[in-house]
Tab-separated table of C-alpha atoms in Angstrom:
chain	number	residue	atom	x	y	z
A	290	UNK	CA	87.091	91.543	125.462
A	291	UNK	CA	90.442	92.713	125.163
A	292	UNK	CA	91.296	96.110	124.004
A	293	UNK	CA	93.618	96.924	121.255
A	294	UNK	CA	96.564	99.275	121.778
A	295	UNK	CA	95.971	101.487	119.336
A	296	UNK	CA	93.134	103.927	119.913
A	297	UNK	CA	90.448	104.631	117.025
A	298	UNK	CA	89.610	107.997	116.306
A	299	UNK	CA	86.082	108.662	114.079
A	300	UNK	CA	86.198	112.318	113.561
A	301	UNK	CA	83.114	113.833	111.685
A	302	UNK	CA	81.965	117.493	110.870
A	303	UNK	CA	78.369	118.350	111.991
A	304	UNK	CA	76.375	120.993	109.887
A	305	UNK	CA	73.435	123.265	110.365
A	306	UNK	CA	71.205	122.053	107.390
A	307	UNK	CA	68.113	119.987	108.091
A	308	UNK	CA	69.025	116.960	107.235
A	309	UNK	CA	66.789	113.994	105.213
A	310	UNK	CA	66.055	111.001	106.106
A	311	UNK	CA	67.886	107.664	104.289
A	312	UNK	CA	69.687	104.685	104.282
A	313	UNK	CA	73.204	104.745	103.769
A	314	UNK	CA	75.001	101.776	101.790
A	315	UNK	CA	78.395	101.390	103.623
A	316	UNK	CA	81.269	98.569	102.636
A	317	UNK	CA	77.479	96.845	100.843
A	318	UNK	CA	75.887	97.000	103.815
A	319	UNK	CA	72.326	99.300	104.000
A	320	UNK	CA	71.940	101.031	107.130
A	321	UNK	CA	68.729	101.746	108.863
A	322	UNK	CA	66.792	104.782	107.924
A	323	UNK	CA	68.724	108.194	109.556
A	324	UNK	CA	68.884	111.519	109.030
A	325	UNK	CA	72.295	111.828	110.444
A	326	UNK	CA	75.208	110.049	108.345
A	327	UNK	CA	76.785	109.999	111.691
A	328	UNK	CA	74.305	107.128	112.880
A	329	UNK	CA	75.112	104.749	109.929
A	330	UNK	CA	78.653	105.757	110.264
A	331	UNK	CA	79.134	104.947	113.991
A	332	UNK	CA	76.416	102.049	113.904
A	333	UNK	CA	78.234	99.746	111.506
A	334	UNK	CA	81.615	100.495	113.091
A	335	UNK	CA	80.192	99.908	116.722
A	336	UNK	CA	80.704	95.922	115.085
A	337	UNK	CA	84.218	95.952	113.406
A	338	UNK	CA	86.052	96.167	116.937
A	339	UNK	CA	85.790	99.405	118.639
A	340	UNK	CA	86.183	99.700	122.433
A	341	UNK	CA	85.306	102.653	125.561
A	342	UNK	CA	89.109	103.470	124.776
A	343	UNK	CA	88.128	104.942	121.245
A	344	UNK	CA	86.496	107.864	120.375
A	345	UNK	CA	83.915	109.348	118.677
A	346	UNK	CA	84.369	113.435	117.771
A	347	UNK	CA	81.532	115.241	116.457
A	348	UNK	CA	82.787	119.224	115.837
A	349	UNK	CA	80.589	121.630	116.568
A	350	UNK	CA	80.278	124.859	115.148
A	351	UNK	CA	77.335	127.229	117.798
A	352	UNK	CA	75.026	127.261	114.916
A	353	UNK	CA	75.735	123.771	114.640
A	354	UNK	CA	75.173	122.456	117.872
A	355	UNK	CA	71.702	124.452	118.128
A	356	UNK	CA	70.535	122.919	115.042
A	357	UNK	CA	71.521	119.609	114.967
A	358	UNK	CA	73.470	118.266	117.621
A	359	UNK	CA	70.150	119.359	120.462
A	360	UNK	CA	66.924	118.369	119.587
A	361	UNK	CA	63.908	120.217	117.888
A	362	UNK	CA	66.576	122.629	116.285
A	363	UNK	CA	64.682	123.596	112.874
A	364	UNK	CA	61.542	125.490	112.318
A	365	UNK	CA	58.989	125.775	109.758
A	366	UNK	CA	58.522	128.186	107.334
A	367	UNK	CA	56.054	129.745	109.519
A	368	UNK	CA	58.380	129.785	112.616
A	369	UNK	CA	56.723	126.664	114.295
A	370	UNK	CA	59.369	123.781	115.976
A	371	UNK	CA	60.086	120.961	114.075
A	372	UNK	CA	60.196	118.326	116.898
A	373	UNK	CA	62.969	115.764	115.884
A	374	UNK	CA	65.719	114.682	117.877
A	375	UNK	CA	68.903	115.534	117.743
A	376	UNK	CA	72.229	113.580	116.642
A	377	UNK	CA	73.321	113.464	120.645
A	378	UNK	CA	70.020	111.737	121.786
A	379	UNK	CA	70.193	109.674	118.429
A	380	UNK	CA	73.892	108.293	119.180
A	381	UNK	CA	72.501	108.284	122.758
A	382	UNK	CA	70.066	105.270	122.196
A	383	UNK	CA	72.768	103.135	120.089
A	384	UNK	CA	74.890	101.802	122.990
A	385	UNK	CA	78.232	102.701	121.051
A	386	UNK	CA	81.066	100.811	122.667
A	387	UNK	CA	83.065	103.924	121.567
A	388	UNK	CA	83.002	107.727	123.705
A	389	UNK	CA	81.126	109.725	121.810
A	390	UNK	CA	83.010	113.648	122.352
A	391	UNK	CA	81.277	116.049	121.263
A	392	UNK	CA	83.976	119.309	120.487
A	393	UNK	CA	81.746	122.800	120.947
A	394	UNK	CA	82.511	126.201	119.856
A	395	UNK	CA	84.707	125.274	116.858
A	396	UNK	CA	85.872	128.477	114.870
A	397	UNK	CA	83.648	128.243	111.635
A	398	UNK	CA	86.622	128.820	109.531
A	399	UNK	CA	85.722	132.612	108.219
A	400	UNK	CA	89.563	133.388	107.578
A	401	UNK	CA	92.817	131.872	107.497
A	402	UNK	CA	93.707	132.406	111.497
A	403	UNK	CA	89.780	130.305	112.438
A	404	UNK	CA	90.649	127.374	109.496
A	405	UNK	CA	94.303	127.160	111.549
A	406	UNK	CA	92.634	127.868	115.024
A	407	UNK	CA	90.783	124.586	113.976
A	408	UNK	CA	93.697	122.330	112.303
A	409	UNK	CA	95.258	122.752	115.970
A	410	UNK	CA	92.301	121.724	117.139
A	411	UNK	CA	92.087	118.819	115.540
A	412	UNK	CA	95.637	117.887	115.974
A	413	UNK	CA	95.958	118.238	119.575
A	414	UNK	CA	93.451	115.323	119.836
A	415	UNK	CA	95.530	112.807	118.249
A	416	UNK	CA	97.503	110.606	119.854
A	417	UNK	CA	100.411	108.697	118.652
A	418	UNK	CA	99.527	105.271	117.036
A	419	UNK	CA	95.938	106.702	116.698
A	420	UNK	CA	93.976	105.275	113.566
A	421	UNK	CA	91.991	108.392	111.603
A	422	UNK	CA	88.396	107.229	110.376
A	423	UNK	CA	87.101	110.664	108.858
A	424	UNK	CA	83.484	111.262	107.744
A	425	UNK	CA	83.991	114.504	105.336
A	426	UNK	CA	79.550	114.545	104.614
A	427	UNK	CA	78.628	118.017	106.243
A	428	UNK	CA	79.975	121.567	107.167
A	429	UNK	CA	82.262	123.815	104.878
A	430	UNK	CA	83.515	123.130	101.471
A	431	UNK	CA	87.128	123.319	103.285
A	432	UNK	CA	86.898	120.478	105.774
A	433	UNK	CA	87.306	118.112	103.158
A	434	UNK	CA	90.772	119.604	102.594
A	435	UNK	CA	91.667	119.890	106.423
A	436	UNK	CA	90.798	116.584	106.929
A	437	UNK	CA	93.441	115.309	104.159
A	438	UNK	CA	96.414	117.506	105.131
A	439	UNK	CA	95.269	116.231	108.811
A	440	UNK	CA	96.037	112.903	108.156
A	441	UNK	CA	98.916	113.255	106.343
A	442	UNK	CA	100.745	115.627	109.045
A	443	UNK	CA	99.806	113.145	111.545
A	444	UNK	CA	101.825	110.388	109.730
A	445	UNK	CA	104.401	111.957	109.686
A	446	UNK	CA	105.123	113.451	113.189
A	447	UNK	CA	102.452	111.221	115.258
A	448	UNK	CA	102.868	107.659	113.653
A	449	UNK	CA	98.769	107.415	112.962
A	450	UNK	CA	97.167	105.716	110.232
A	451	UNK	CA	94.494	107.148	108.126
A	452	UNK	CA	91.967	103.855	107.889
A	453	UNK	CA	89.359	105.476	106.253
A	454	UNK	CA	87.260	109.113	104.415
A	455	UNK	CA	83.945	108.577	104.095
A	456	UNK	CA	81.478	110.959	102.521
A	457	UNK	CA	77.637	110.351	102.421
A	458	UNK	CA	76.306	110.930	99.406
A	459	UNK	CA	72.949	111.863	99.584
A	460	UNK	CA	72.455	114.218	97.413
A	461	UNK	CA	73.173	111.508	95.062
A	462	UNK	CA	71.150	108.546	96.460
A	463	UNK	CA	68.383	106.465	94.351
A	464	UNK	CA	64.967	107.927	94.376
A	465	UNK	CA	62.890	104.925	94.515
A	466	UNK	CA	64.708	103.285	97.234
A	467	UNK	CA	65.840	105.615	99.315
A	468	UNK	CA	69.778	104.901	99.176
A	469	UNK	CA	72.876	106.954	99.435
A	470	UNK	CA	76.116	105.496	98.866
A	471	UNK	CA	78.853	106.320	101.600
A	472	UNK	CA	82.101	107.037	99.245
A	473	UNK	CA	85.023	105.554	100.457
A	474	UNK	CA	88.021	108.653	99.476
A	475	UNK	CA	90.427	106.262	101.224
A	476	UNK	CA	93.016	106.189	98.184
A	477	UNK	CA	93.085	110.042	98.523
A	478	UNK	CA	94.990	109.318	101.574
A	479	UNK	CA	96.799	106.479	99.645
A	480	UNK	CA	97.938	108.798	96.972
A	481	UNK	CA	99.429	111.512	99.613
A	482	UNK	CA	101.401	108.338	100.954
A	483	UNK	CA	102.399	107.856	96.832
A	484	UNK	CA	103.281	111.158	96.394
A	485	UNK	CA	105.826	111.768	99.678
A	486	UNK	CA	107.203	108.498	98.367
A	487	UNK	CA	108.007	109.276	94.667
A	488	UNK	CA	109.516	112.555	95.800
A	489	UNK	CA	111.794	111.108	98.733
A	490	UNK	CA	112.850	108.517	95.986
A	491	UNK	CA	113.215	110.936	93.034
A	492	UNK	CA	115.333	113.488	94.778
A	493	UNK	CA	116.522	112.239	97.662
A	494	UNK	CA	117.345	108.610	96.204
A	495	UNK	CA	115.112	106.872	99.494
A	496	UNK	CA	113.744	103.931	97.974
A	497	UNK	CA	112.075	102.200	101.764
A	498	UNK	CA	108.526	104.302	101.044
A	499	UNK	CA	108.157	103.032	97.939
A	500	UNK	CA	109.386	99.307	98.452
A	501	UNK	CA	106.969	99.353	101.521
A	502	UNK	CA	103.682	101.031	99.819
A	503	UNK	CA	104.128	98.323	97.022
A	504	UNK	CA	104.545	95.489	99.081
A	505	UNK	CA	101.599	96.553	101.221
A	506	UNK	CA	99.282	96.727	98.412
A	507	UNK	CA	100.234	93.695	96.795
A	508	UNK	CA	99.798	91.541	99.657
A	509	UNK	CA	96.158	90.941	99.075
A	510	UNK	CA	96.550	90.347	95.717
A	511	UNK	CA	99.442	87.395	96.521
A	512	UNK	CA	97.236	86.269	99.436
A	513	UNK	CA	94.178	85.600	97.154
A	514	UNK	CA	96.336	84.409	94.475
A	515	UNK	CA	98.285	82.181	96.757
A	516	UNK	CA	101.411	83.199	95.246
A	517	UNK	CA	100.750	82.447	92.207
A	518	UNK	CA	100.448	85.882	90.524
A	519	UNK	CA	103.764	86.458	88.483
A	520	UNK	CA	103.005	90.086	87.661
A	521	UNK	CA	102.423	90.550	91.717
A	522	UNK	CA	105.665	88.144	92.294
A	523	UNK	CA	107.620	90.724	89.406
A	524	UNK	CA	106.573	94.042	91.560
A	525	UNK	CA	107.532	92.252	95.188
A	526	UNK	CA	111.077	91.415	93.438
A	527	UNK	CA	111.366	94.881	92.541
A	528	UNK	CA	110.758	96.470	95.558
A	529	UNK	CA	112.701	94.306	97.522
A	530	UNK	CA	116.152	94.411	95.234
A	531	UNK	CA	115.543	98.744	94.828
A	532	UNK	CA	115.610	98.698	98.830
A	533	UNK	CA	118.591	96.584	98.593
A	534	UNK	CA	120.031	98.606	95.884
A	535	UNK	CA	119.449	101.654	97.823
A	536	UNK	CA	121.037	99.849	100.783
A	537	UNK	CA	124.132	99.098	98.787
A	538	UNK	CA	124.781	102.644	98.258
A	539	UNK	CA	124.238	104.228	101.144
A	540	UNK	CA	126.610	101.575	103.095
A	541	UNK	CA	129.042	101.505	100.648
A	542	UNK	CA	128.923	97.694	100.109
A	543	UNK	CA	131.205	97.691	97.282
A	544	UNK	CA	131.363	93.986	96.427
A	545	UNK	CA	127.293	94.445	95.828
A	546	UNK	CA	128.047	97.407	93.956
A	547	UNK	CA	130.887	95.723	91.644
A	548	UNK	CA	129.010	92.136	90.978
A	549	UNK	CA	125.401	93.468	90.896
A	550	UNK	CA	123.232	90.679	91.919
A	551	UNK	CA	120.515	93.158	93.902
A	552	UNK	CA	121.056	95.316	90.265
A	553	UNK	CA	120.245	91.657	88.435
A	554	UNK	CA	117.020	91.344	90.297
A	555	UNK	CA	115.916	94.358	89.590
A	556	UNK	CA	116.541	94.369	86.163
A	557	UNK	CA	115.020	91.065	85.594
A	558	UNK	CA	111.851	91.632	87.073
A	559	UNK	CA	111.524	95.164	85.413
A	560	UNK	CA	112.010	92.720	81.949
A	561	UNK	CA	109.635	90.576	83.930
A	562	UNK	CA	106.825	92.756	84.611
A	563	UNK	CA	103.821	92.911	82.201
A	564	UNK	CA	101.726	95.481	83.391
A	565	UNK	CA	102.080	97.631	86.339
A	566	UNK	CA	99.378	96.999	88.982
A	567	UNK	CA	99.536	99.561	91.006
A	568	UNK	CA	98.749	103.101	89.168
A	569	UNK	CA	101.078	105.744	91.138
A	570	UNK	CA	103.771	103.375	91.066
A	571	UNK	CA	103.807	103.764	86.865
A	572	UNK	CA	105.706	107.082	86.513
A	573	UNK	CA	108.075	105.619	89.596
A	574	UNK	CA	109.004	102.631	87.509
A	575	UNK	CA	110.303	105.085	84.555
A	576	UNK	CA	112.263	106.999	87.051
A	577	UNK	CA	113.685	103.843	88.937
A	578	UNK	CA	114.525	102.389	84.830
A	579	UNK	CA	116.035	105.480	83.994
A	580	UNK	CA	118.241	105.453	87.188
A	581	UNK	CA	119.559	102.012	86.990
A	582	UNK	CA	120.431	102.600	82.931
A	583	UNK	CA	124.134	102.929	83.431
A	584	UNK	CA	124.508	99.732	85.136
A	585	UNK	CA	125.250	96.396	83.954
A	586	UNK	CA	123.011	93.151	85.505
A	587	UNK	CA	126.682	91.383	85.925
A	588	UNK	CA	129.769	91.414	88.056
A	589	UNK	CA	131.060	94.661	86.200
A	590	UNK	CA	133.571	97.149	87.265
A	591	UNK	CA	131.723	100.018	85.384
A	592	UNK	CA	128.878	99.654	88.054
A	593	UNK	CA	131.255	101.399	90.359
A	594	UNK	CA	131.129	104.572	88.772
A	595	UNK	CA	127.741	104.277	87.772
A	596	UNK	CA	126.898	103.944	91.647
A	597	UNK	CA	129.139	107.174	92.211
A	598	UNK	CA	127.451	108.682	89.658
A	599	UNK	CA	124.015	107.791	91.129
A	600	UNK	CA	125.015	109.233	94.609
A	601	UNK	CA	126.487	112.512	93.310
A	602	UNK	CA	122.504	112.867	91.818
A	603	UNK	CA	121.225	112.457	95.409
A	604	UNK	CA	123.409	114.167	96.868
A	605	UNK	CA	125.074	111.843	99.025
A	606	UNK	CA	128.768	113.157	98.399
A	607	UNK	CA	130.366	110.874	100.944
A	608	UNK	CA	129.241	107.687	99.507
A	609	UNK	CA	130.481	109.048	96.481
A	610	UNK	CA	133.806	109.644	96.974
A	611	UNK	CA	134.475	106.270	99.206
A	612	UNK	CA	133.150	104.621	96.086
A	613	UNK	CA	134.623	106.317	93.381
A	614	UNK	CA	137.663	105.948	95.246
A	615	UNK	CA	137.655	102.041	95.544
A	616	UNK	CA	136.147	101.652	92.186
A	617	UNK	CA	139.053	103.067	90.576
A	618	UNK	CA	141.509	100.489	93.158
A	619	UNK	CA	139.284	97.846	91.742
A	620	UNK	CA	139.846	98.867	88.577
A	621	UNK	CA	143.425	98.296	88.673
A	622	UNK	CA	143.439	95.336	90.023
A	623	UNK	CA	141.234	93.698	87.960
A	624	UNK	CA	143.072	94.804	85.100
A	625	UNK	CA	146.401	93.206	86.743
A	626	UNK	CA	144.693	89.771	87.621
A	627	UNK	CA	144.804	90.645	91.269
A	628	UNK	CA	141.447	89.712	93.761
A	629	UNK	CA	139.479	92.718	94.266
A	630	UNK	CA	137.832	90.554	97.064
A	631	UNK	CA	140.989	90.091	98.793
A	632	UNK	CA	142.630	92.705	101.133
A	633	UNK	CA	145.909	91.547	100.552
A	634	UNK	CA	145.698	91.910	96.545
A	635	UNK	CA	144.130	94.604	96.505
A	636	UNK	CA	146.261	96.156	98.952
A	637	UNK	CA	149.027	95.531	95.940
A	638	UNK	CA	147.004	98.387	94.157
A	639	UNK	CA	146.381	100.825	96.391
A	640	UNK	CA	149.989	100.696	97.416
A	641	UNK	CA	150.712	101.486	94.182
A	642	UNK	CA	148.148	104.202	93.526
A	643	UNK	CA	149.337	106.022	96.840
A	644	UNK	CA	153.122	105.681	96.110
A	645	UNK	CA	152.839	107.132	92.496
A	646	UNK	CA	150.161	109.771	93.768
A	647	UNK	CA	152.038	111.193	96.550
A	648	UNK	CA	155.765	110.600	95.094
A	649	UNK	CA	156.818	108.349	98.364
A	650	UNK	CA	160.596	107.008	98.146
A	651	UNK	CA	161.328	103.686	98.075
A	652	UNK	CA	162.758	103.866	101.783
A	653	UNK	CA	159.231	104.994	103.239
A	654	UNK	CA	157.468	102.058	102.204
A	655	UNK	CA	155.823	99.609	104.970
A	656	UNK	CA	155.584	96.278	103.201
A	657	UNK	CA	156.622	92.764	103.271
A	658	UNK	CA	159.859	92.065	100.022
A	659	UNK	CA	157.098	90.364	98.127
A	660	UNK	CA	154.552	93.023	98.104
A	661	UNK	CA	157.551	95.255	96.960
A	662	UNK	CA	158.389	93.217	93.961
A	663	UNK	CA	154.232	93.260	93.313
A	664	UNK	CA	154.076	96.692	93.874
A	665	UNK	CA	157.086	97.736	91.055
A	666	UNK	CA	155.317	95.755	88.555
A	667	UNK	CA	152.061	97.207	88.743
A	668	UNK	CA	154.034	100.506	88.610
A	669	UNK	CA	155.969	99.864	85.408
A	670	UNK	CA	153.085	98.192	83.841
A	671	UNK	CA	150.076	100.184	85.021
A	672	UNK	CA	149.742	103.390	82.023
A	673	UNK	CA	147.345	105.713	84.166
A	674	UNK	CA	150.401	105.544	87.041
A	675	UNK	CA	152.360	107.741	84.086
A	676	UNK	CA	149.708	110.356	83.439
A	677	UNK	CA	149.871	113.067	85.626
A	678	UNK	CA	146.498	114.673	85.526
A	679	UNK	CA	144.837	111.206	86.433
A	680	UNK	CA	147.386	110.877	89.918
A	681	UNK	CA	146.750	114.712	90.615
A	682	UNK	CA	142.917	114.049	90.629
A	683	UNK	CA	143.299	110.555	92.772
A	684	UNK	CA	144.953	111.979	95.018
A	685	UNK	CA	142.522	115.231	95.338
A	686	UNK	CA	140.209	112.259	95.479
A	687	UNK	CA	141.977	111.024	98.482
A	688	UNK	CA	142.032	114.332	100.218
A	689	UNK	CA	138.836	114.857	100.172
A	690	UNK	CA	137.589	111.218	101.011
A	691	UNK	CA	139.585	112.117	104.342
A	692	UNK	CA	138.086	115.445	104.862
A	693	UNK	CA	134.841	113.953	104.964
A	694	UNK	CA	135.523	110.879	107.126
A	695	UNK	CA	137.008	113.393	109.665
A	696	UNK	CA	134.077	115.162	109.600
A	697	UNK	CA	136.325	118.497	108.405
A	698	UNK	CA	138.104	118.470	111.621
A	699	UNK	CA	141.392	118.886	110.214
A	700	UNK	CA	143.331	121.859	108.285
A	701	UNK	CA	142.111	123.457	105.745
A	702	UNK	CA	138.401	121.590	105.956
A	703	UNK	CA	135.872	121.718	102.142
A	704	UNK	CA	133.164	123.664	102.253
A	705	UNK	CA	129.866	121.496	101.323
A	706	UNK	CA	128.984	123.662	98.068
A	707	UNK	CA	133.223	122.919	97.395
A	708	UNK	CA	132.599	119.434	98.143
A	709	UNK	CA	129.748	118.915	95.947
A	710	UNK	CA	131.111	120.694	92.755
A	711	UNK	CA	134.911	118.558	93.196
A	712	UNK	CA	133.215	114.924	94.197
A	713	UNK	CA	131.526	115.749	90.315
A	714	UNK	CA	134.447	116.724	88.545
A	715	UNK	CA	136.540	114.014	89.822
A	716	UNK	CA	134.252	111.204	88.821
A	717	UNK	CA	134.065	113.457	85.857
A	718	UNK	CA	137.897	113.268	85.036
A	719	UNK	CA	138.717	109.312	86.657
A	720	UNK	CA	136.236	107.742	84.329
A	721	UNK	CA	137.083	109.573	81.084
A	722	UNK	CA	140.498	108.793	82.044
A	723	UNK	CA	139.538	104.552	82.959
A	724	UNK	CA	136.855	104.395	80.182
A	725	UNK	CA	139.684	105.416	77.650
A	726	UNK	CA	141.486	102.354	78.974
């Protein structure tokens, strides 16, 4: 049989309590009778396509490994052997396909330096790509814990995916028939994944986390509903066009920006959806309405500024003043009848914008006769080319557009916090200034 790529990784705490004997109920399934969760664990995964390249890890504390990993480990209350075997010679007789690695002399977590001592541990074993199957049933209260931030570090910086947290419940199982349920904690690993998203898209503006998680989860439900599902169908459009959205911004595609048809989506299938299906995503969906409120679902030039306005919040001050900038050129030449979509037109403009801005005489300008004549009658007829604090702040606008495409390798560069606070106050000033008109 071929082996897969990536490497499975079943990593499970071993105790020092003598264990009872049950079956464990896993994905519906009963195990045989065991005293170690460990067998059922490993027995009904041995199935599901493991191979010798995965492994097994069983931590050891010394206490541990004399009680329960060896055989006859417990005694009576009057001091005699209990002969049982161990967990080693009971995963012996199993014929996993997986390596089963035991990991000895694990610090038993007594203080902050042992419960690091053994986070390194653990993360030194895992590879990149690995996928995490973690059986939380026995050792210290804390594991539980470890075993969460675990997984979640490894995303990040080691590209793993957390499959599955089990926990054997046997404390809890039914008297008569012997039966502990094995609690899948998966979605505690799901909501981690929830929460990183919401906070890269609430203050950093990073909508790919989210549009992935969502579409990820409602795959199934489109898969068994063959497409059919028009809540599902609402979320997926959502996702997609708040990616897109995202996109928009941080490229700087201004003719998105300006006619809105990712914003349309999005808007529509927000009206669209009826319930949210997917409970973390709830409080995301108020924060993604609440960010698209200034922004109208058609071809408007007031979604400009409200896309300035939305990068200034996530602080993405370059974006923000290439926008802002050729917002307020669209602007005028909307208002003038000229293309916005054209270069040429709206090259009319800009000319104009620049000349007025910067006080250029007539001699110093490089255009064709006809573009002159276009020019001077924007000039005489454009109102904001006559107000002086509106050219002082386009062109401060201008300046520091420049500064920041030349990466402040020129005189005099911003500093960021200087940056920051004039990118606001010149969106600030141009749209008073163009929503008065």
């Amino acid at each position: 049989m071929t082996e897969k790529t990536n490497r499975k990784l079943f990593i499970s705490f071993l105790g020092a309590s003598n264990y009872g004997e049950c079956k464990y109920l896993i994905d519906g399934q009963a195990s045989r009778s065991v005293r170690y969760v460990q067998e059922a664990m490993l027995e009904h995964y041995a199935h599901q396509g493991w191979y010798s390249q995965d492994c097994a890890y069983i931590l050891l504390t010394d206490i541990a490994k004399q009680k329960n990993w060896e055989n006859d480990g417990h005694l009576t209350r009057e001091g005699t052997v209990i002969e049982q075997k161990g967990l080693r010679d009971c995963l012996g007789t199993l014929g996993l396909p997986m390596q089963v690695c035991p990991l000895e002399n694990v610090p038993p977590g007594n203080d902050e330096t042992e419960i690091m001592q053994l986070f390194s541990l653990l993360y030194e074993l895992i590879k990149d790509g690995d996928e995490l199957y973690f059986d939380i049933t026995h050792g210290f209260r804390y594991l539980p814990i470890i075993a969460l931030v675990l997984g979640n570090y490894s995303k990040f910086l080691k590209n793993v995916t957390v499959k599955w947290i089990g926990y054997g419940n046997y404390e809890g199982r039914d008297v008569e028939s012997n039966v502990a349920q094995v609690v899948d904690l998966t979605s505690m690993s799901l909501l981690q994944d929830w929460t990183t998203a919401a906070a890269d898209f609430i203050n950093n503006g990073n909508a790919g986390s989210v549009s992935m998680l969502t579409q990820q989860q409602l795959r199934p439900i489109l898969r068994e509903a063959r497409g059919a599902d028009n809540n599902a169908n609402a979320m997926k459009k959502m996702s997609i066009s708040l990616e897109a959205i995202v996109n928009d911004f941080k490229y700087c595609r201004g003719f998105n920006i300006i006619e809105s048809k990712n914003m349309k989506v999005l808007k529509n299938s927000l009206n669209d959806l009826e319930k949210c299906m997917i409970e973390p995503l709830t409080p995301i969906i108020e924060k993604i309405n609440a960010s698209i409120s200034g922004f109208e679902g058609e071809e408007n030039v007031k979604n400009g500024f409200a896309a300035a306005r939305w990068c200034i919040n996530n602080d993405m001050s370059q974006q923000a003043a290439t926008i802002l900038q050729e917002t307020v050129i669209t602007f005028i030449s909307m208002r003038h009848g000229l293309n916005y979509k054209e270069v040429a037109q709206r090259s009319i403009a800009s000319d104009a914008l620049n000349i007025v801005a910067n006080d250029i005489a007539k001699e110093k300008w490089d255009m064709a006769e006809n573009d002159r004549e276009l020019v001077m009658t924007l000039m005489a007829n454009e109102p904001l080319l006559k107000k002086e604090d509106f050219l002082k702040t386009y062109k401060n606008l201008t300046e520091l557009r420049n500064d920041l495409n030349h990466c402040g390798m020129r005189n005099n560069p911003q500093s960021a916090s200087k940056i920051k606070e004039k990118i606001f106050n010149f969106h600030t000033t141009l749209f008073k200034f163009l929503s008065g008109e």
